[in-house]
């Protein structure tokens, strides 16, 4: 979406976008954008050596690394996106993942110190980056994301078709996202056990790929006797995700940390009431349009979900607030602010 909206914007610049071949289907041809395929695995020595050499041959005036893992040997002007610092605090469950934290932090620090500008997703993340790496606050630019156009209210027929295909005829609370420690899914499942007492017919639907690295998710479901009540969908096609949002009675977002947090905004755009963690930056992003809970309290999560499921008028109020909140964000604004950051960096170089 960002590339598409940059292509539509009025700008004197031309762009080269480096992608992997598996992502080529998502990029269209534009007069001012050249797409180059570079099949180099992320977080590898090949990325450090080969990708850096390829960028050097491209003879760019400015490079934008859209993730922190840039080639350390790259010495031409660049800006970098440090979207969040979650990896430094929630590194994963394997010893290998924990072993990578030190090198990742060193790469992040090098990018923060050597870049002309740092782009991030929220004011909260800006302050965290400044505190962690000691960079000038003026160097860090928070630029919000936006919701794709496919997330919108669906027809009753389309929602009923999804319910039939997935056998979802009961009311349900929805979550979508990765299985990661900071996503706080174990607490959500435990809280749902209490929700069932007030709403015995309600299901919890976890939408997205199952992750064998996190057996604690199905283990928690089994330990609380919720095998018939918590549905693990596995992979869901992109066109079905908006329908899941539409069909859900409540969307739950229990994260302990996020860079931005798109799923609750996507739910709002589809007309679904959101219960969300009060951990930053969620209040910054969601404003007063979500029913917030303490993500470290099972009781708080359960009470908030139960209240929304029980009180139809309250749900409608949050649905209305959600439609208003999501209008604050647009890809046109995101593209314009990103282009302004490019111009500022180029001006500092006298180009």
Coordinates of C-alpha atoms in Angstrom, one line a residue:
X1 CA 0.0 0.0 0.0
X2 CA 2.8 2.5 0.8
X3 CA 4.5 1.9 -2.6
X4 CA 1.1 2.2 -4.4
X5 CA 0.4 5.6 -2.7
X6 CA 3.9 6.9 -3.2
X7 CA 3.5 6.0 -6.9
X8 CA 0.3 8.2 -7.0
X9 CA 1.9 11.1 -5.2
X10 CA 3.4 14.1 -7.0
X11 CA 7.1 13.8 -6.6
X12 CA 10.2 14.5 -8.7
X13 CA 11.9 11.3 -7.5
X14 CA 12.2 7.9 -9.1
X15 CA 12.4 4.8 -6.9
X16 CA 13.9 1.3 -6.9
X17 CA 12.1 -1.2 -4.8
X18 CA 13.9 -4.4 -3.8
X19 CA 11.6 -7.4 -3.2
X20 CA 11.8 -11.2 -3.1
X21 CA 10.3 -13.1 -6.0
X22 CA 7.5 -14.5 -3.8
X23 CA 6.2 -11.0 -3.3
X24 CA 6.3 -9.9 -6.9
X25 CA 2.5 -10.6 -7.3
X26 CA 1.8 -7.7 -4.9
X27 CA 3.7 -5.0 -6.9
X28 CA 2.4 -3.3 -10.0
X29 CA 4.5 -1.5 -12.6
X30 CA 4.6 2.3 -12.2
X31 CA 6.3 4.9 -14.4
X32 CA 8.5 6.2 -11.6
X33 CA 9.1 2.9 -9.7
X34 CA 11.5 0.1 -10.8
X35 CA 11.0 -3.2 -9.0
X36 CA 14.1 -5.5 -8.6
X37 CA 13.9 -9.1 -7.4
X38 CA 16.5 -10.0 -4.8
X39 CA 16.1 -13.5 -3.3
X40 CA 18.4 -13.1 -0.3
X41 CA 17.2 -14.6 3.0
X42 CA 16.6 -12.1 5.9
X43 CA 18.9 -12.0 8.9
X44 CA 21.8 -13.9 7.2
X45 CA 25.4 -13.3 6.3
X46 CA 24.3 -13.3 2.6
X47 CA 22.0 -10.4 3.4
X48 CA 24.9 -8.5 5.0
X49 CA 27.3 -9.2 2.1
X50 CA 25.4 -9.7 -1.1
X51 CA 22.6 -7.3 -0.6
X52 CA 24.9 -4.5 0.5
X53 CA 27.0 -5.1 -2.7
X54 CA 23.8 -5.0 -4.8
X55 CA 22.7 -1.7 -3.3
X56 CA 26.1 -0.2 -4.0
X57 CA 25.8 -1.2 -7.7
X58 CA 22.4 0.5 -7.8
X59 CA 24.1 3.9 -7.2
X60 CA 21.2 5.3 -5.1
X61 CA 21.0 8.8 -3.7
X62 CA 19.2 7.6 -0.7
X63 CA 18.3 4.1 0.6
X64 CA 15.3 3.4 2.9
X65 CA 15.7 0.2 4.9
X66 CA 12.2 -0.7 5.9
X67 CA 13.4 -2.9 8.7
X68 CA 16.3 -2.6 11.1
X69 CA 18.4 -5.5 9.6
X70 CA 20.5 -3.4 7.2
X71 CA 23.9 -4.4 5.8
X72 CA 26.4 -3.1 8.2
X73 CA 28.9 -2.5 5.4
X74 CA 26.6 -0.1 3.6
X75 CA 28.2 3.3 3.7
X76 CA 26.0 5.4 1.4
X77 CA 23.2 7.7 2.7
X78 CA 20.2 5.9 4.2
X79 CA 17.2 6.2 6.5
X80 CA 15.9 3.3 8.5
X81 CA 12.6 2.1 9.9
X82 CA 12.8 0.7 13.4
X83 CA 9.2 -0.3 13.7
X84 CA 9.4 -1.5 17.3
X85 CA 11.8 -2.9 19.9
X86 CA 9.7 -6.0 20.7
X87 CA 12.4 -8.4 19.6
X88 CA 14.7 -7.0 22.3
X89 CA 12.2 -7.7 25.1
X90 CA 10.4 -10.8 23.8
X91 CA 13.0 -12.7 21.8
X92 CA 11.1 -16.0 21.4
X93 CA 11.1 -19.4 23.1
X94 CA 14.2 -21.0 21.5
X95 CA 17.8 -20.6 22.8
X96 CA 18.7 -19.6 19.2
X97 CA 16.2 -16.7 19.3
X98 CA 17.6 -15.5 22.7
X99 CA 21.1 -15.8 21.3
X100 CA 20.2 -13.4 18.5
X101 CA 19.1 -10.6 20.8
X102 CA 22.7 -9.2 21.3
X103 CA 23.5 -9.1 17.5
X104 CA 20.1 -7.7 16.7
X105 CA 20.5 -4.8 19.2
X106 CA 24.0 -4.0 17.8
X107 CA 22.6 -3.8 14.2
X108 CA 19.7 -1.7 15.5
X109 CA 22.1 0.7 17.3
X110 CA 24.3 1.0 14.2
X111 CA 21.3 1.8 12.1
X112 CA 20.0 4.3 14.6
X113 CA 23.3 6.1 14.9
X114 CA 24.4 6.1 11.2
X115 CA 21.0 6.8 9.5
X116 CA 20.0 10.3 8.4
X117 CA 16.5 9.7 9.9
X118 CA 14.7 7.0 11.8
X119 CA 11.0 6.2 10.9
X120 CA 8.8 4.4 13.4
X121 CA 5.1 3.7 13.9
X122 CA 4.1 5.7 17.0
X123 CA 5.1 8.5 19.5
X124 CA 5.6 5.7 22.1
X125 CA 8.1 3.9 19.9
X126 CA 9.9 7.2 19.1
X127 CA 10.4 7.8 22.8
X128 CA 11.6 4.2 23.4
X129 CA 14.1 4.5 20.5
X130 CA 15.5 7.7 21.9
X131 CA 15.8 6.3 25.3
X132 CA 17.3 3.0 24.2
X133 CA 19.9 4.3 21.6
X134 CA 20.4 7.9 22.9
X135 CA 19.7 9.5 19.5
X136 CA 18.5 13.0 18.9
X137 CA 14.6 13.1 19.2
X138 CA 14.5 15.3 16.1
X139 CA 16.0 12.5 14.1
X140 CA 13.1 10.1 14.8
X141 CA 9.8 10.5 12.8
X142 CA 6.7 8.7 13.9
X143 CA 4.5 7.9 10.9
X144 CA 1.3 6.0 11.4
X145 CA 0.1 3.1 9.3
X146 CA -3.4 2.8 7.8
X147 CA -6.1 0.2 7.1
X148 CA -6.3 -1.3 3.6
X149 CA -9.5 -0.7 1.7
X150 CA -10.6 -4.4 1.9
X151 CA -11.5 -3.9 5.6
X152 CA -15.0 -2.6 5.5
X153 CA -18.6 -3.8 6.5
X154 CA -19.6 -6.8 4.5
X155 CA -23.0 -8.0 3.3
X156 CA -25.1 -10.2 5.5
X157 CA -24.9 -12.9 2.7
X158 CA -21.1 -12.8 2.7
X159 CA -21.0 -13.1 6.5
X160 CA -23.4 -16.0 6.5
X161 CA -21.4 -17.7 3.8
X162 CA -18.3 -17.5 6.0
X163 CA -20.2 -18.8 9.0
X164 CA -21.4 -21.8 7.0
X165 CA -18.0 -22.6 5.5
X166 CA -16.3 -22.4 8.9
X167 CA -19.2 -23.8 11.0
X168 CA -19.3 -20.6 13.1
X169 CA -22.9 -20.4 14.1
X170 CA -22.4 -19.3 17.7
X171 CA -21.4 -15.9 18.9
X172 CA -17.6 -15.5 19.0
X173 CA -14.7 -13.4 20.2
X174 CA -11.9 -13.1 17.6
X175 CA -8.2 -12.7 17.7
X176 CA -5.8 -12.6 14.7
X177 CA -2.1 -12.4 14.6
X178 CA 1.1 -14.5 15.2
X179 CA 1.6 -16.8 18.2
X180 CA 4.3 -14.9 20.1
X181 CA 5.0 -14.4 23.8
X182 CA 4.1 -10.7 23.7
X183 CA 0.8 -11.4 22.0
X184 CA -0.4 -12.7 25.4
X185 CA -2.6 -15.4 24.1
X186 CA -2.3 -17.7 27.1
X187 CA -3.9 -15.0 29.3
X188 CA -6.6 -14.5 26.7
X189 CA -7.4 -18.2 26.7
X190 CA -7.5 -18.3 30.5
X191 CA -9.7 -15.2 30.6
X192 CA -12.1 -16.8 28.1
X193 CA -12.6 -19.7 30.5
X194 CA -14.3 -17.1 32.8
X195 CA -16.2 -15.5 29.9
X196 CA -17.8 -18.9 29.2
X197 CA -19.4 -18.8 32.6
X198 CA -21.5 -15.8 31.6
X199 CA -21.8 -16.7 27.9
X200 CA -21.7 -20.5 27.7
X201 CA -22.5 -20.6 23.9
X202 CA -19.7 -18.2 22.9
X203 CA -16.5 -19.4 21.1
X204 CA -13.0 -17.9 20.9
X205 CA -11.6 -18.0 17.4
X206 CA -7.9 -17.5 16.9
X207 CA -7.4 -16.7 13.3
X208 CA -4.0 -17.3 11.7
X209 CA -1.3 -19.9 11.2
X210 CA -0.6 -22.4 14.0
X211 CA 3.0 -22.2 15.2
X212 CA 4.6 -25.4 16.5
X213 CA 7.2 -23.3 18.3
X214 CA 4.4 -22.4 20.8
X215 CA 2.8 -25.6 22.0
X216 CA 1.7 -23.7 25.1
X217 CA -1.3 -22.4 23.1
X218 CA -3.0 -25.8 22.5
X219 CA -1.7 -27.0 25.8
X220 CA -3.5 -24.2 27.6
X221 CA -6.7 -24.8 25.7
X222 CA -6.6 -28.5 26.7
X223 CA -5.6 -27.8 30.3
X224 CA -8.8 -25.6 30.7
X225 CA -11.1 -28.0 28.9
X226 CA -11.7 -25.6 26.1
X227 CA -11.1 -27.9 23.1
X228 CA -14.7 -27.5 21.9
X229 CA -14.8 -23.8 22.6
X230 CA -11.5 -22.4 21.2
X231 CA -11.2 -22.7 17.4
X232 CA -7.8 -22.6 15.8
X233 CA -8.4 -21.8 12.1
X234 CA -4.9 -22.2 10.8
X235 CA -4.1 -20.2 7.7
X236 CA -6.9 -18.0 6.3
X237 CA -7.0 -16.5 2.8
X238 CA -6.7 -12.8 2.6
X239 CA -10.2 -12.3 1.3
X240 CA -11.7 -14.2 4.3
X241 CA -10.0 -12.1 7.0
X242 CA -12.4 -9.1 6.6
X243 CA -15.3 -11.5 6.8
X244 CA -14.0 -13.0 10.1
X245 CA -13.8 -9.4 11.5
X246 CA -17.4 -8.8 10.3
X247 CA -18.8 -12.0 11.8
X248 CA -17.1 -11.6 15.2
X249 CA -19.2 -10.2 18.1
X250 CA -16.0 -8.7 19.7
X251 CA -12.4 -8.5 18.6
X252 CA -9.8 -9.0 21.4
X253 CA -6.3 -7.6 21.3
X254 CA -4.4 -8.6 24.5
X255 CA -0.8 -7.7 23.4
X256 CA 1.8 -6.7 26.0
X257 CA 3.7 -4.7 23.4
X258 CA 3.2 -3.5 19.8
X259 CA 4.8 -1.2 17.3
X260 CA 1.5 0.0 16.0
X261 CA -1.3 -2.6 16.1
X262 CA -3.2 -2.8 12.9
X263 CA -5.7 -5.6 13.7
X264 CA -7.9 -3.6 16.1
X265 CA -8.2 -0.8 13.5
X266 CA -9.0 -3.4 10.8
X267 CA -11.8 -4.7 13.1
X268 CA -13.1 -1.2 13.7
X269 CA -13.2 -0.6 9.9
X270 CA -15.3 -3.7 9.6
X271 CA -17.8 -2.5 12.3
X272 CA -16.7 -4.8 15.2
X273 CA -16.4 -3.6 18.8
X274 CA -12.8 -3.9 20.1
X275 CA -11.5 -4.9 23.5
X276 CA -7.9 -4.0 23.7
X277 CA -4.8 -4.0 25.9
X278 CA -4.0 -0.7 27.6
X279 CA -0.3 -1.3 27.0
X280 CA 1.3 1.4 24.9
X281 CA 0.9 2.3 22.1
X282 CA -2.6 1.0 21.9
X283 CA -4.3 4.0 23.7
X284 CA -2.3 6.3 21.4
X285 CA -3.5 4.5 18.3
X286 CA -7.1 3.5 19.3
X287 CA -8.0 6.7 21.2
X288 CA -11.3 6.3 23.0
X289 CA -12.6 3.8 20.5
X290 CA -11.7 0.6 22.3
X291 CA -12.8 -0.9 25.6
X292 CA -9.4 -1.2 27.4
X293 CA -8.2 -3.8 29.9
X294 CA -5.1 -4.5 31.9
X295 CA -3.3 -7.1 29.8
X296 CA -1.5 -8.6 32.9
X297 CA -4.8 -9.3 34.7
X298 CA -6.8 -12.3 33.6
X299 CA -9.8 -10.9 35.6
X300 CA -9.6 -7.5 33.8
X301 CA -9.5 -9.2 30.4
X302 CA -12.4 -11.5 31.3
X303 CA -14.6 -8.7 32.7
X304 CA -14.0 -6.4 29.7
X305 CA -15.0 -9.2 27.2
X306 CA -18.0 -10.2 29.3
X307 CA -19.2 -6.6 29.5
X308 CA -19.0 -6.1 25.8
X309 CA -20.7 -9.4 25.0
X310 CA -23.5 -8.7 27.5
X311 CA -24.2 -5.1 26.8
X312 CA -25.4 -4.6 23.2
X313 CA -25.7 -0.8 23.6
X314 CA -22.1 -0.6 24.8
X315 CA -21.0 -2.6 21.8
X316 CA -22.8 -0.3 19.4
X317 CA -21.2 2.7 21.0
X318 CA -17.7 1.3 20.5
X319 CA -18.6 0.3 16.9
X320 CA -19.6 3.9 16.2
X321 CA -16.4 5.3 17.9
X322 CA -14.4 2.7 15.9
X323 CA -15.7 4.0 12.5
X324 CA -14.7 7.5 13.6
X325 CA -11.2 6.5 14.9
X326 CA -10.2 4.6 11.8
X327 CA -10.8 7.6 9.6
X328 CA -7.8 9.3 11.3
X329 CA -5.5 7.1 9.3
X330 CA -4.9 6.9 5.5
X331 CA -2.2 5.6 3.3
X332 CA -2.2 8.9 1.4
X333 CA -1.1 10.6 4.6
X334 CA 1.4 7.9 5.4
X335 CA 2.9 8.2 1.9
X336 CA 3.1 12.0 2.1
X337 CA 4.8 11.9 5.4
X338 CA 7.3 9.3 4.2
X339 CA 8.1 11.4 1.1
X340 CA 8.6 14.4 3.3
X341 CA 11.1 12.4 5.3
X342 CA 13.0 11.5 2.1
X343 CA 13.1 15.1 1.1
X344 CA 14.4 16.2 4.4
X345 CA 17.2 13.6 4.3
X346 CA 18.1 14.6 0.7
X347 CA 18.1 18.3 1.6
X348 CA 20.5 17.6 4.4
X349 CA 22.9 16.1 1.8
X350 CA 22.4 19.1 -0.6
X351 CA 20.6 17.0 -3.2

